[in-house]
Short mmCIF file of C-alpha atoms in Angstrom, two decimals:
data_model
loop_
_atom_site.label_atom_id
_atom_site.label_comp_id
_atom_site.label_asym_id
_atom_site.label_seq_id
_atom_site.Cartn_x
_atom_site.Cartn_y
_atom_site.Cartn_z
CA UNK X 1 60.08 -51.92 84.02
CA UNK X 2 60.86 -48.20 82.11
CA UNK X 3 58.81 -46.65 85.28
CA UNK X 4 60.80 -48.41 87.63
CA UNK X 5 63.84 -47.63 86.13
CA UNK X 6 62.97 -43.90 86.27
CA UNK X 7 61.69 -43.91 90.02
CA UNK X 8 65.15 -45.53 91.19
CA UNK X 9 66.88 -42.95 88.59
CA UNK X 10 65.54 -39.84 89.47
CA UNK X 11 65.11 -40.38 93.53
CA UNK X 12 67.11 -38.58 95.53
CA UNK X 13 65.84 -38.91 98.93
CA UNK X 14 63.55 -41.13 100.66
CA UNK X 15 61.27 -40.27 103.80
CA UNK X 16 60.53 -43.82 104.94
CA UNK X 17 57.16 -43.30 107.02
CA UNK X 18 54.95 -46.21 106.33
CA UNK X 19 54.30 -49.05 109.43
CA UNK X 20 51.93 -50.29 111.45
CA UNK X 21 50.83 -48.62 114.15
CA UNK X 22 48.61 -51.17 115.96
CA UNK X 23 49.46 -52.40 118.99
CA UNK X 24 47.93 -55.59 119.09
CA UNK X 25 49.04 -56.11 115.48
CA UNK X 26 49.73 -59.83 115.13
CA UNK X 27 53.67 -60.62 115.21
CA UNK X 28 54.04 -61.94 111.66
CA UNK X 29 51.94 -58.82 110.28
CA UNK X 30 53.76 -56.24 112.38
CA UNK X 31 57.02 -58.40 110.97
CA UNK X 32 55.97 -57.55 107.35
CA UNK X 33 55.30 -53.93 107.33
CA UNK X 34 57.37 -53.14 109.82
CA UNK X 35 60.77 -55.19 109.27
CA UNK X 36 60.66 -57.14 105.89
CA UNK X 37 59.10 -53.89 104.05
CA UNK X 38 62.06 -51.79 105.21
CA UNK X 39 64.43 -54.15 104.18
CA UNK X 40 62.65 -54.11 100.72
CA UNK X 41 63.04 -50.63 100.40
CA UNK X 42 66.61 -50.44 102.21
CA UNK X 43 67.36 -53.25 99.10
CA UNK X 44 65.46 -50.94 96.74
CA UNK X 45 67.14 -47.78 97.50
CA UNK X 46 70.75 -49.31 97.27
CA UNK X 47 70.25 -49.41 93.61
CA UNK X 48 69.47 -45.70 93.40
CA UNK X 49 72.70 -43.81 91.72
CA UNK X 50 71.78 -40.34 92.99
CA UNK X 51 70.31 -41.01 96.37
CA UNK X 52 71.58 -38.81 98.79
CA UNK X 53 69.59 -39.88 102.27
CA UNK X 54 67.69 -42.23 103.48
CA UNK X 55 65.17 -41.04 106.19
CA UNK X 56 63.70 -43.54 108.46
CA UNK X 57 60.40 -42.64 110.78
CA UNK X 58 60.91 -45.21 113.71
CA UNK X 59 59.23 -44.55 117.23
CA UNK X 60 60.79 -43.08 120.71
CA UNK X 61 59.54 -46.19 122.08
CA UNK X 62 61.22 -48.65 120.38
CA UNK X 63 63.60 -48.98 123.04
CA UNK X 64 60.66 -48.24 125.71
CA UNK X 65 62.27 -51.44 128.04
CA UNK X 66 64.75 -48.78 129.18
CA UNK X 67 64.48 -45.88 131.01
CA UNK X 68 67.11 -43.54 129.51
CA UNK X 69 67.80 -43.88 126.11
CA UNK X 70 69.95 -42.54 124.11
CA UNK X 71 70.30 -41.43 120.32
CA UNK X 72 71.91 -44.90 119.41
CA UNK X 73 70.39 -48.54 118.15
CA UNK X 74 70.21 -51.02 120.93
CA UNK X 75 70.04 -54.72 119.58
CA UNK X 76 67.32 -57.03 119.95
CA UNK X 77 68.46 -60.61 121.13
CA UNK X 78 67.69 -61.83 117.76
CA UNK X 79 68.39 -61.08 114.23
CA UNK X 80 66.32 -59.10 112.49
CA UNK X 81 66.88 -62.12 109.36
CA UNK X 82 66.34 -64.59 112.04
CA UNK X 83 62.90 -62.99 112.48
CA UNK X 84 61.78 -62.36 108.69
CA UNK X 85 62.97 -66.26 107.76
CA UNK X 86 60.86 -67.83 110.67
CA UNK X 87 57.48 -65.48 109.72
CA UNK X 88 57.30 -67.39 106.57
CA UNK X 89 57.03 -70.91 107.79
CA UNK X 90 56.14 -71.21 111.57
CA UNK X 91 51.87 -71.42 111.97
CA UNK X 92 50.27 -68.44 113.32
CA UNK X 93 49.75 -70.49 116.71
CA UNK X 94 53.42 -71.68 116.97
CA UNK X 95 53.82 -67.73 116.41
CA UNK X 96 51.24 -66.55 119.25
CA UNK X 97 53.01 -69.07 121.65
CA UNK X 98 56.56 -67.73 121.14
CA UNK X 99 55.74 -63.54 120.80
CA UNK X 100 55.56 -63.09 124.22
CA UNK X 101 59.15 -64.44 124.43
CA UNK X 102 60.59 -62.71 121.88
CA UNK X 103 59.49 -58.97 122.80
CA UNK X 104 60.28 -59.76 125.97
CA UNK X 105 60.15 -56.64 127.94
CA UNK X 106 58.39 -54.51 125.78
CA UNK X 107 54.70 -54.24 125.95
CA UNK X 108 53.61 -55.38 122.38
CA UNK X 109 54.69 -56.16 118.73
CA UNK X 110 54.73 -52.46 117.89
CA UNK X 111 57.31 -51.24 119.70
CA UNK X 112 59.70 -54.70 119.20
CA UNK X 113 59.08 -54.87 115.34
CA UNK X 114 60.39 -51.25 115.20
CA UNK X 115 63.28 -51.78 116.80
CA UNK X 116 63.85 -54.38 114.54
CA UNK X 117 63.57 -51.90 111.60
CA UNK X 118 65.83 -49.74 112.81
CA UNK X 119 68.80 -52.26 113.04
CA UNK X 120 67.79 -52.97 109.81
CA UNK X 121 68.76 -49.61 108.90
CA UNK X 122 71.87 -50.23 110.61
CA UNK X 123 72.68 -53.40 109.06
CA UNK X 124 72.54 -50.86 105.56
CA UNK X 125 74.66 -48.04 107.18
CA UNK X 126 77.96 -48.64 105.71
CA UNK X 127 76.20 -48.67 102.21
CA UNK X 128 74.03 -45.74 102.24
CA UNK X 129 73.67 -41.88 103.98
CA UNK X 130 71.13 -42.45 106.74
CA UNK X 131 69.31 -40.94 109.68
CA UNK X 132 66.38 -42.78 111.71
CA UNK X 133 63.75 -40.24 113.62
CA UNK X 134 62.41 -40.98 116.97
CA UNK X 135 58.82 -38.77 117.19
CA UNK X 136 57.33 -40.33 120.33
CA UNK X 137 53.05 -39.09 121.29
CA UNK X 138 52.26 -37.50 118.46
CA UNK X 139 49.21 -35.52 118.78
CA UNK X 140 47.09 -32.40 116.82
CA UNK X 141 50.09 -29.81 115.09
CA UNK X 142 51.10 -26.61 117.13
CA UNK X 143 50.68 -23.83 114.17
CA UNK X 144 50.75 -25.25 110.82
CA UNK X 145 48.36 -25.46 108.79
CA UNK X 146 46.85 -24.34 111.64
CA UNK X 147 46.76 -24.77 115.44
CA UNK X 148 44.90 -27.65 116.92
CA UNK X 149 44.66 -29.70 113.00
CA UNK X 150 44.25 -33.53 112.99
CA UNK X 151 42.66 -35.72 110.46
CA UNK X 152 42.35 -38.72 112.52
CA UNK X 153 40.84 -40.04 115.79
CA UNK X 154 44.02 -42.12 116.69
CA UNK X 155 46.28 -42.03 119.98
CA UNK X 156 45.64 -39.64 122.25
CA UNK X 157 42.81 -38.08 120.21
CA UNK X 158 40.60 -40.69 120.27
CA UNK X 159 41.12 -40.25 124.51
CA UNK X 160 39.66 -36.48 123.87
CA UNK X 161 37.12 -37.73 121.79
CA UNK X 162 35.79 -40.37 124.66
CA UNK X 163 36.64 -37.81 127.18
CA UNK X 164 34.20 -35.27 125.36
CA UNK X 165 31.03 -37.29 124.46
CA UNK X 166 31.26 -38.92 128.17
CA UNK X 167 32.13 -42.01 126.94
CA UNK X 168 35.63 -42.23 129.04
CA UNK X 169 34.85 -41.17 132.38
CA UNK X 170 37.70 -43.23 134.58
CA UNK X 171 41.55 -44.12 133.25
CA UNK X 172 44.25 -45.81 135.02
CA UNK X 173 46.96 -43.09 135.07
CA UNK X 174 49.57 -42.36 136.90
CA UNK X 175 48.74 -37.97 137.26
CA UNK X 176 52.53 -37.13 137.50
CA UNK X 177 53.82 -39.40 134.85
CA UNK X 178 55.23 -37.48 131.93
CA UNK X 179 52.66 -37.56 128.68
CA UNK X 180 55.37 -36.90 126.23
CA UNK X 181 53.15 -35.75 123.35
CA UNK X 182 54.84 -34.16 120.67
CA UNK X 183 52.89 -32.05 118.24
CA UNK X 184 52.25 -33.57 114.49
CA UNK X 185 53.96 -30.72 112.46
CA UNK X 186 57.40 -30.39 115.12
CA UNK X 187 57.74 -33.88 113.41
CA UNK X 188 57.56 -32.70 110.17
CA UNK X 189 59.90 -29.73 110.71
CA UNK X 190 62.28 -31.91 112.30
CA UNK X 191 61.78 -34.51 109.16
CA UNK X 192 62.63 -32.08 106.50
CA UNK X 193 65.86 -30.35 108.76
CA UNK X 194 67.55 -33.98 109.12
CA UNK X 195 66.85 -35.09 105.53
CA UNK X 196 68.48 -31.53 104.31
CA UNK X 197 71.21 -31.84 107.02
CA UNK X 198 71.87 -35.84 105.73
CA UNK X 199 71.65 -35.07 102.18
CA UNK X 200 74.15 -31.73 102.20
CA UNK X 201 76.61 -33.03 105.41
CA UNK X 202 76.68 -36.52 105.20
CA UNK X 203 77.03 -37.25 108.53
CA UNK X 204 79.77 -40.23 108.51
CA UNK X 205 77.52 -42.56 110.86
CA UNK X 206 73.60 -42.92 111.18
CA UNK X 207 72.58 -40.35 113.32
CA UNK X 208 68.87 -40.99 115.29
CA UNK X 209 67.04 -37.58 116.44
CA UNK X 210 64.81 -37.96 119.43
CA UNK X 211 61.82 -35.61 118.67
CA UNK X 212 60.27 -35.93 122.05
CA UNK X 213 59.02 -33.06 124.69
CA UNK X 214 59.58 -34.69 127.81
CA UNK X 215 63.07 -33.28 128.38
CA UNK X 216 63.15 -29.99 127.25
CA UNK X 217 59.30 -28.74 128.01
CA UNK X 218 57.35 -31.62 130.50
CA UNK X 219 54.03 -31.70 130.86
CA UNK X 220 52.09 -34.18 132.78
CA UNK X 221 49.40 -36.67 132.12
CA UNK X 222 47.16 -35.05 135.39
CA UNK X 223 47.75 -31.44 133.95
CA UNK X 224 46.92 -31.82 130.20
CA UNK X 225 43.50 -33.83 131.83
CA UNK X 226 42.44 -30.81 133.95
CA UNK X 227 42.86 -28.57 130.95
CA UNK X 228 41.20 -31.32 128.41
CA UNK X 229 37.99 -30.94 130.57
CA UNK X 230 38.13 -27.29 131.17
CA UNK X 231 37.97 -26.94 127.93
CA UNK X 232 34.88 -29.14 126.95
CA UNK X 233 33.26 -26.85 129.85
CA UNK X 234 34.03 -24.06 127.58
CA UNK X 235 33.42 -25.29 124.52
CA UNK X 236 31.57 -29.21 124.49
CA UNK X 237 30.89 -31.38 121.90
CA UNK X 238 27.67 -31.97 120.13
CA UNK X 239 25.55 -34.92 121.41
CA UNK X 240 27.76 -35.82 124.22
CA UNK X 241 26.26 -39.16 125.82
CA UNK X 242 27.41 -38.10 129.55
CA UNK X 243 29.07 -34.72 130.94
CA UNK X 244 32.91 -34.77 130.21
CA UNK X 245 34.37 -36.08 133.66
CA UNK X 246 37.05 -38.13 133.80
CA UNK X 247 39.39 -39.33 136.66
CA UNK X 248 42.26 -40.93 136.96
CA UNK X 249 42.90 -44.61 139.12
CA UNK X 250 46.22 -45.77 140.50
CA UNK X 251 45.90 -49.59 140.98
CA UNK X 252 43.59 -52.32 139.28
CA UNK X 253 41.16 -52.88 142.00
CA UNK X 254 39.91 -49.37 141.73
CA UNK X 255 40.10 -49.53 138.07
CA UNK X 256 38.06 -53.06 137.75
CA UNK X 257 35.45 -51.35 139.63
CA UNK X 258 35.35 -48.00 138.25
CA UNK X 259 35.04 -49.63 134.37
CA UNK X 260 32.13 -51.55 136.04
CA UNK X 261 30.32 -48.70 137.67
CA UNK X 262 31.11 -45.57 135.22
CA UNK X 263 31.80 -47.81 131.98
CA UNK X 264 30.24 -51.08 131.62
CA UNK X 265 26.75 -50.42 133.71
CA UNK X 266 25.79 -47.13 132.02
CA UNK X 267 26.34 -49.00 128.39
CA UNK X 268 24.33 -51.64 129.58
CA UNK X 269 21.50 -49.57 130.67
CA UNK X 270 21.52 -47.46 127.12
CA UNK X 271 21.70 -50.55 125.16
CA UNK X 272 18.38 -51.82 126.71
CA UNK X 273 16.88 -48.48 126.48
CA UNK X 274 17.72 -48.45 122.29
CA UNK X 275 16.41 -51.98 122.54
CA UNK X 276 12.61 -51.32 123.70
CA UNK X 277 12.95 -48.33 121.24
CA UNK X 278 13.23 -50.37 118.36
CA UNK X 279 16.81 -49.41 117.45
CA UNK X 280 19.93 -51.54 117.46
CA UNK X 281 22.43 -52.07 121.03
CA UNK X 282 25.88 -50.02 120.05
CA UNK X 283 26.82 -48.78 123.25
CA UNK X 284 28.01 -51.92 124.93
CA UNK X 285 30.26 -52.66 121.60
CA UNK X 286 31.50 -49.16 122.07
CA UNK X 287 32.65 -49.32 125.36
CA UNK X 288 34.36 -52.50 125.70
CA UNK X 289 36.36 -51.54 122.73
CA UNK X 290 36.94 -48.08 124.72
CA UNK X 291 38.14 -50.19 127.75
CA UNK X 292 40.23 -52.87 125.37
CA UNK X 293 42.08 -49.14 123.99
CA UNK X 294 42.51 -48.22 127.15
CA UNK X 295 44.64 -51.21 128.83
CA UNK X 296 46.88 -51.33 125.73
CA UNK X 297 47.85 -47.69 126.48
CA UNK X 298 47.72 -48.22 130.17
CA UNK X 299 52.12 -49.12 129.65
CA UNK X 300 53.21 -45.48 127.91
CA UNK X 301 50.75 -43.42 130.77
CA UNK X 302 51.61 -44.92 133.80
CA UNK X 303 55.77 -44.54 133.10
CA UNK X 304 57.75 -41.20 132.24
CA UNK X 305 61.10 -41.87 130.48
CA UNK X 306 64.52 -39.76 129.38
CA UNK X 307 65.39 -39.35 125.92
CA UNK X 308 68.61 -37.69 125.14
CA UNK X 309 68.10 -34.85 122.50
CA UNK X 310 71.88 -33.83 121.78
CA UNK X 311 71.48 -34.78 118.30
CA UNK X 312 68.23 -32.32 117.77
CA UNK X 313 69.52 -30.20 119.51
CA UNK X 314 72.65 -30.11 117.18
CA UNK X 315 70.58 -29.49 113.81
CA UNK X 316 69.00 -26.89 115.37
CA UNK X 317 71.81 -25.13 115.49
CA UNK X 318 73.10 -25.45 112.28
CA UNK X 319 69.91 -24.13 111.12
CA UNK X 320 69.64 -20.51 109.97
CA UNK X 321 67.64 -18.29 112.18
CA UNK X 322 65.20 -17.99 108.84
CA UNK X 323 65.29 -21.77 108.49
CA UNK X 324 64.79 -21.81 112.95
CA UNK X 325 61.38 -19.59 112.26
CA UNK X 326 60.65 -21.36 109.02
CA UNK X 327 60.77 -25.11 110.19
CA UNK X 328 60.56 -24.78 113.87
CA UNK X 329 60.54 -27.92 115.98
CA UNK X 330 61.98 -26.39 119.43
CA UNK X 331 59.29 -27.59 121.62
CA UNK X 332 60.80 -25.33 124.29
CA UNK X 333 58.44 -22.52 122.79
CA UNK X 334 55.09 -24.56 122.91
CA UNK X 335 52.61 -23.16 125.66
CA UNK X 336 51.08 -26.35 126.84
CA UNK X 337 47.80 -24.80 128.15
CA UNK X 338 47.25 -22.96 125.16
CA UNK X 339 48.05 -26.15 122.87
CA UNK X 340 45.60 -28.26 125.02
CA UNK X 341 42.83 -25.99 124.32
CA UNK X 342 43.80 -25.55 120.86
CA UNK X 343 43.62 -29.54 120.63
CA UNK X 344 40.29 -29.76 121.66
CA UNK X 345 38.85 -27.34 119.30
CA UNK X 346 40.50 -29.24 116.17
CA UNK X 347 39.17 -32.00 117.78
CA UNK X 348 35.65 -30.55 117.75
CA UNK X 349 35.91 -28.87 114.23
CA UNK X 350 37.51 -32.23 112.77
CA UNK X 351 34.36 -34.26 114.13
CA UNK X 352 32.14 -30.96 113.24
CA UNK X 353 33.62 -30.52 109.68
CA UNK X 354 32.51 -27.02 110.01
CA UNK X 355 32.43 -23.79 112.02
CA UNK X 356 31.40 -23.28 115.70
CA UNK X 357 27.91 -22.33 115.11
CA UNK X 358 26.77 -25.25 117.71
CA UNK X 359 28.39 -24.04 120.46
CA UNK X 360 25.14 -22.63 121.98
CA UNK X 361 23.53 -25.65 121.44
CA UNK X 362 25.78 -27.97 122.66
CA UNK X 363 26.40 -26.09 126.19
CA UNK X 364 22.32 -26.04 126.56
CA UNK X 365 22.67 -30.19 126.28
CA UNK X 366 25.87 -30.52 128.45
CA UNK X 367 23.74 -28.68 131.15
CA UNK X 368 20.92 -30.99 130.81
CA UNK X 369 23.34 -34.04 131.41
CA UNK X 370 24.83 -32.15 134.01
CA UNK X 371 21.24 -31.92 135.26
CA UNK X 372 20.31 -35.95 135.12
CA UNK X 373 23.88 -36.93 136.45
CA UNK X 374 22.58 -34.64 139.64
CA UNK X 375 18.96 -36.31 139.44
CA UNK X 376 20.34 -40.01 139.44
CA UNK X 377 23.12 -39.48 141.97
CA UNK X 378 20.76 -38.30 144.21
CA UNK X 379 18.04 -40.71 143.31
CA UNK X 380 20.75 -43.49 143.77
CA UNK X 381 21.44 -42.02 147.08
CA UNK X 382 17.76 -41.82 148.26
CA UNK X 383 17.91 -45.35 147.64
CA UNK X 384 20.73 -46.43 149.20
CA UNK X 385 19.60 -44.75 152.41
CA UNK X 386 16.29 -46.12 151.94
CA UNK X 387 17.85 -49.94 152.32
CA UNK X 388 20.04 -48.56 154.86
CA UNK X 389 17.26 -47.41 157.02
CA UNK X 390 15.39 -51.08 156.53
CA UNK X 391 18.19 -53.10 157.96
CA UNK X 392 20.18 -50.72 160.21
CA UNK X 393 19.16 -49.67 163.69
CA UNK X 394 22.03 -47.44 163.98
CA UNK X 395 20.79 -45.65 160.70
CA UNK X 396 17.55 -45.71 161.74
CA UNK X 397 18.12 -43.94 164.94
CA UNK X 398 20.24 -41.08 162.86
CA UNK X 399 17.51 -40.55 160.38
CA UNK X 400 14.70 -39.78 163.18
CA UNK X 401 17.48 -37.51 164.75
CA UNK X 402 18.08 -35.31 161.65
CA UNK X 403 14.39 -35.54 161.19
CA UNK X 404 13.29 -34.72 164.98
CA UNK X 405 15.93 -31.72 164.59
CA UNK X 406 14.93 -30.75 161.42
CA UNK X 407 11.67 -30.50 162.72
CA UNK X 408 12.36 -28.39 165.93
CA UNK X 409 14.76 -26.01 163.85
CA UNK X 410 11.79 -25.26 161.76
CA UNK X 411 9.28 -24.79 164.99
CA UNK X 412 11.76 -22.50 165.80
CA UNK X 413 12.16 -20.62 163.05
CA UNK X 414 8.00 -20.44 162.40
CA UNK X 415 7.92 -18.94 166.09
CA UNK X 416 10.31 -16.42 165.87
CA UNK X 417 8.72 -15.17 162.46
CA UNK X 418 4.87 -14.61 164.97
CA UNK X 419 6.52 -12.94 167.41
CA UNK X 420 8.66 -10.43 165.10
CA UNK X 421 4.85 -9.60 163.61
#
């Protein structure tokens, strides 16, 4: 009780970041971390007598039903209470039958349970100095502690990962769609500038920063691909199961069959090869959790949206130019191609955990794969010709042309050689 009494003493300011992050969290879970938690601490950090801000880590897509948003809280068709009360007592399969109607619009519980925090935070805005921040894709950091650093294998870094080992080789994308990926320490810069600018200004309402890219510095899904894979041409990972190639589809037939052909097959094939080895199947696993990744994130890289940054935009300016240098989050100075590249290689030293000694190595084994993929596509061809051939006059009648001219072209050629002699 003394402990607690000293933590809600002596606090000053509070950087709420916890949540889920799962998409296909489970409504009454997502509910609990995401909702009923903040309202815990919201509760929690009312009875502090020297707080001076409350900093709230919600999600760009909260509101991702819209197309434009803008730096306000848009209300859900229910209470947030409403939503906490019924958790407690309906069954989880009275729950899975009603979720889909209460998100509504919005592509899982995820994005609705953080809009639900964040008029939580508004319920409490009368009562305490608050600010709620809006990072949307975050991905590896820009310069600090250095370029390309991640610690994790989530959101788009698990893509580079499954781009790079050969796992992901097809993705239902839409090329020109906006990837609005916004590097991990811009978010942090950003975090620390609105909790000074809440604590010291005390902005008289809740102000929400969008700390998004799209707006200010676009790039696009199809460019930061191209780059991805230029890279691992560069600079591959080790034991990469296929060459990085990856391409993108535009509607679901093409994307049913590609997962079949590129995905699904070659993971069946491996798996029966590791089981008359003696070792244990893996690859199929793999995969289909790959592909069940993959449709979940299919929503945020088929669409582009517009955030409205006047409220970033704003703190930056009250910033010193010391304080601009010192915790920079203009994203109009990030060099996307250089950032890309920079990704990759964190990615590869994270996975590595050391320098880039392998790099010799690892180029030596990505042209080996590049050498089967060229063996079995034309094997594959041979064969389909082959069956071709057997059941097609019409085919037949080409191959003994090409064969007959082949044939004559080479006479020629033999001749020509005698008489120059």
């Amino acid at each position: 009780m003394q402990d607690m009494q000293e933590l809600l003493s002596y606090t000053d300011i509070i950087f709420h970041c916890a949540a889920t992050v799962r998409f296909d969290d489970h409504l009454r879970h997502a509910v609990q971390l995401n909702v009923t938690a903040t309202q815990q601490l919201l509760l929690m950090a009312s009875q502090m007598p020297n707080l001076k801000a409350f900093i709230h880590i919600s999600t760009a897509f909260s509101n991702c039903n819209l197309k434009h948003i803008d730096e306000v809280i848009y209300p859900c068709p229910v209470e947030p209470k409403k939503i906490i009360d019924s958790m407690e007592w309906l069954d989880d399969a009275i729950i899975d039958e009603i979720t889909p109607k209460l998100i509504g619009d919005r592509p899982n519980t995820y994005t609705y349970t953080k809009a639900l925090g964040e008029m939580v935070v508004q319920q409490e805005s009368g009562k305490l100095n608050l600010a709620i921040i809006r990072p949307s894709i975050v991905g590896a950091t820009w310069q600090e502690p250095f370029p390309g650093w991640v610690d994790n294998v989530n959101g788009p870094t698990g893509l580079i990962v499954a781009a790079g080992k050969g796992f992901l080789r097809s993705i239902r994308a839409t090329p020109m769609a906006v990837a609005d990926l916004i590097p991990a320490d811009i978010v942090v810069n950003l975090t620390l500038a609105v909790g000074w600018y809440t604590a010291v200004h005390r902005p008289k309402s809740t102000l929400i920063y969008h700390c998004t890219s799209g707006n200010l510095n676009p790039c696009n899904w199809g460019k930061m691909g191209i780059q991805v894979l230029a890279t691992f041409e560069k600079i591959p990972l080790e034991r990469a199961f296929r060459r990085p190639k990856a391409d993108f589809t535009t509607n679901n037939v093409t994307t049913q069959y590609w997962n079949a052909v590129s995905h699904r097959a070659p993971a069946i094939i491996y798996d029966f090869y590791l089981r008359l080895t003696g070792r244990k199947p893996r690859m199929t696993k793999l995969m289909n959790r790959l592909l069940r990744t993959l449709s979940m994130l299919e929503y945020f890289i088929n669409r582009s949206w517009e955030w409205s940054t006047y409220n970033t935009e704003m703190l930056m300016s009250k910033l010193t130019p010391e304080d601009q240098r010192v915790f920079n989050f203009d994203v109009r100075q990030l060099n996307w191609l250089e950032y890309i590249e920079n990704y990759v290689l964190g990615v590869k030293k994270y996975l590595l955990k050391e320098d880039m000694a392998g790099i010799p190595e690892a180029k030596q084994h990505l042209k080996r794969l590049r050498n089967i993929h060229y063996l079995f596509n034309t094997a594959l061809f041979l064969i389909a010709w082959r069956l071709l051939i057997a059941r097609s006059q019409v085919a037949r009648n080409v191959w003994f042309f090409i064969v007959s001219f082949c044939y004559k072209f080479l006479s020629y050629f033999r001749a020509s050689s005698t008489l120059k002699v």
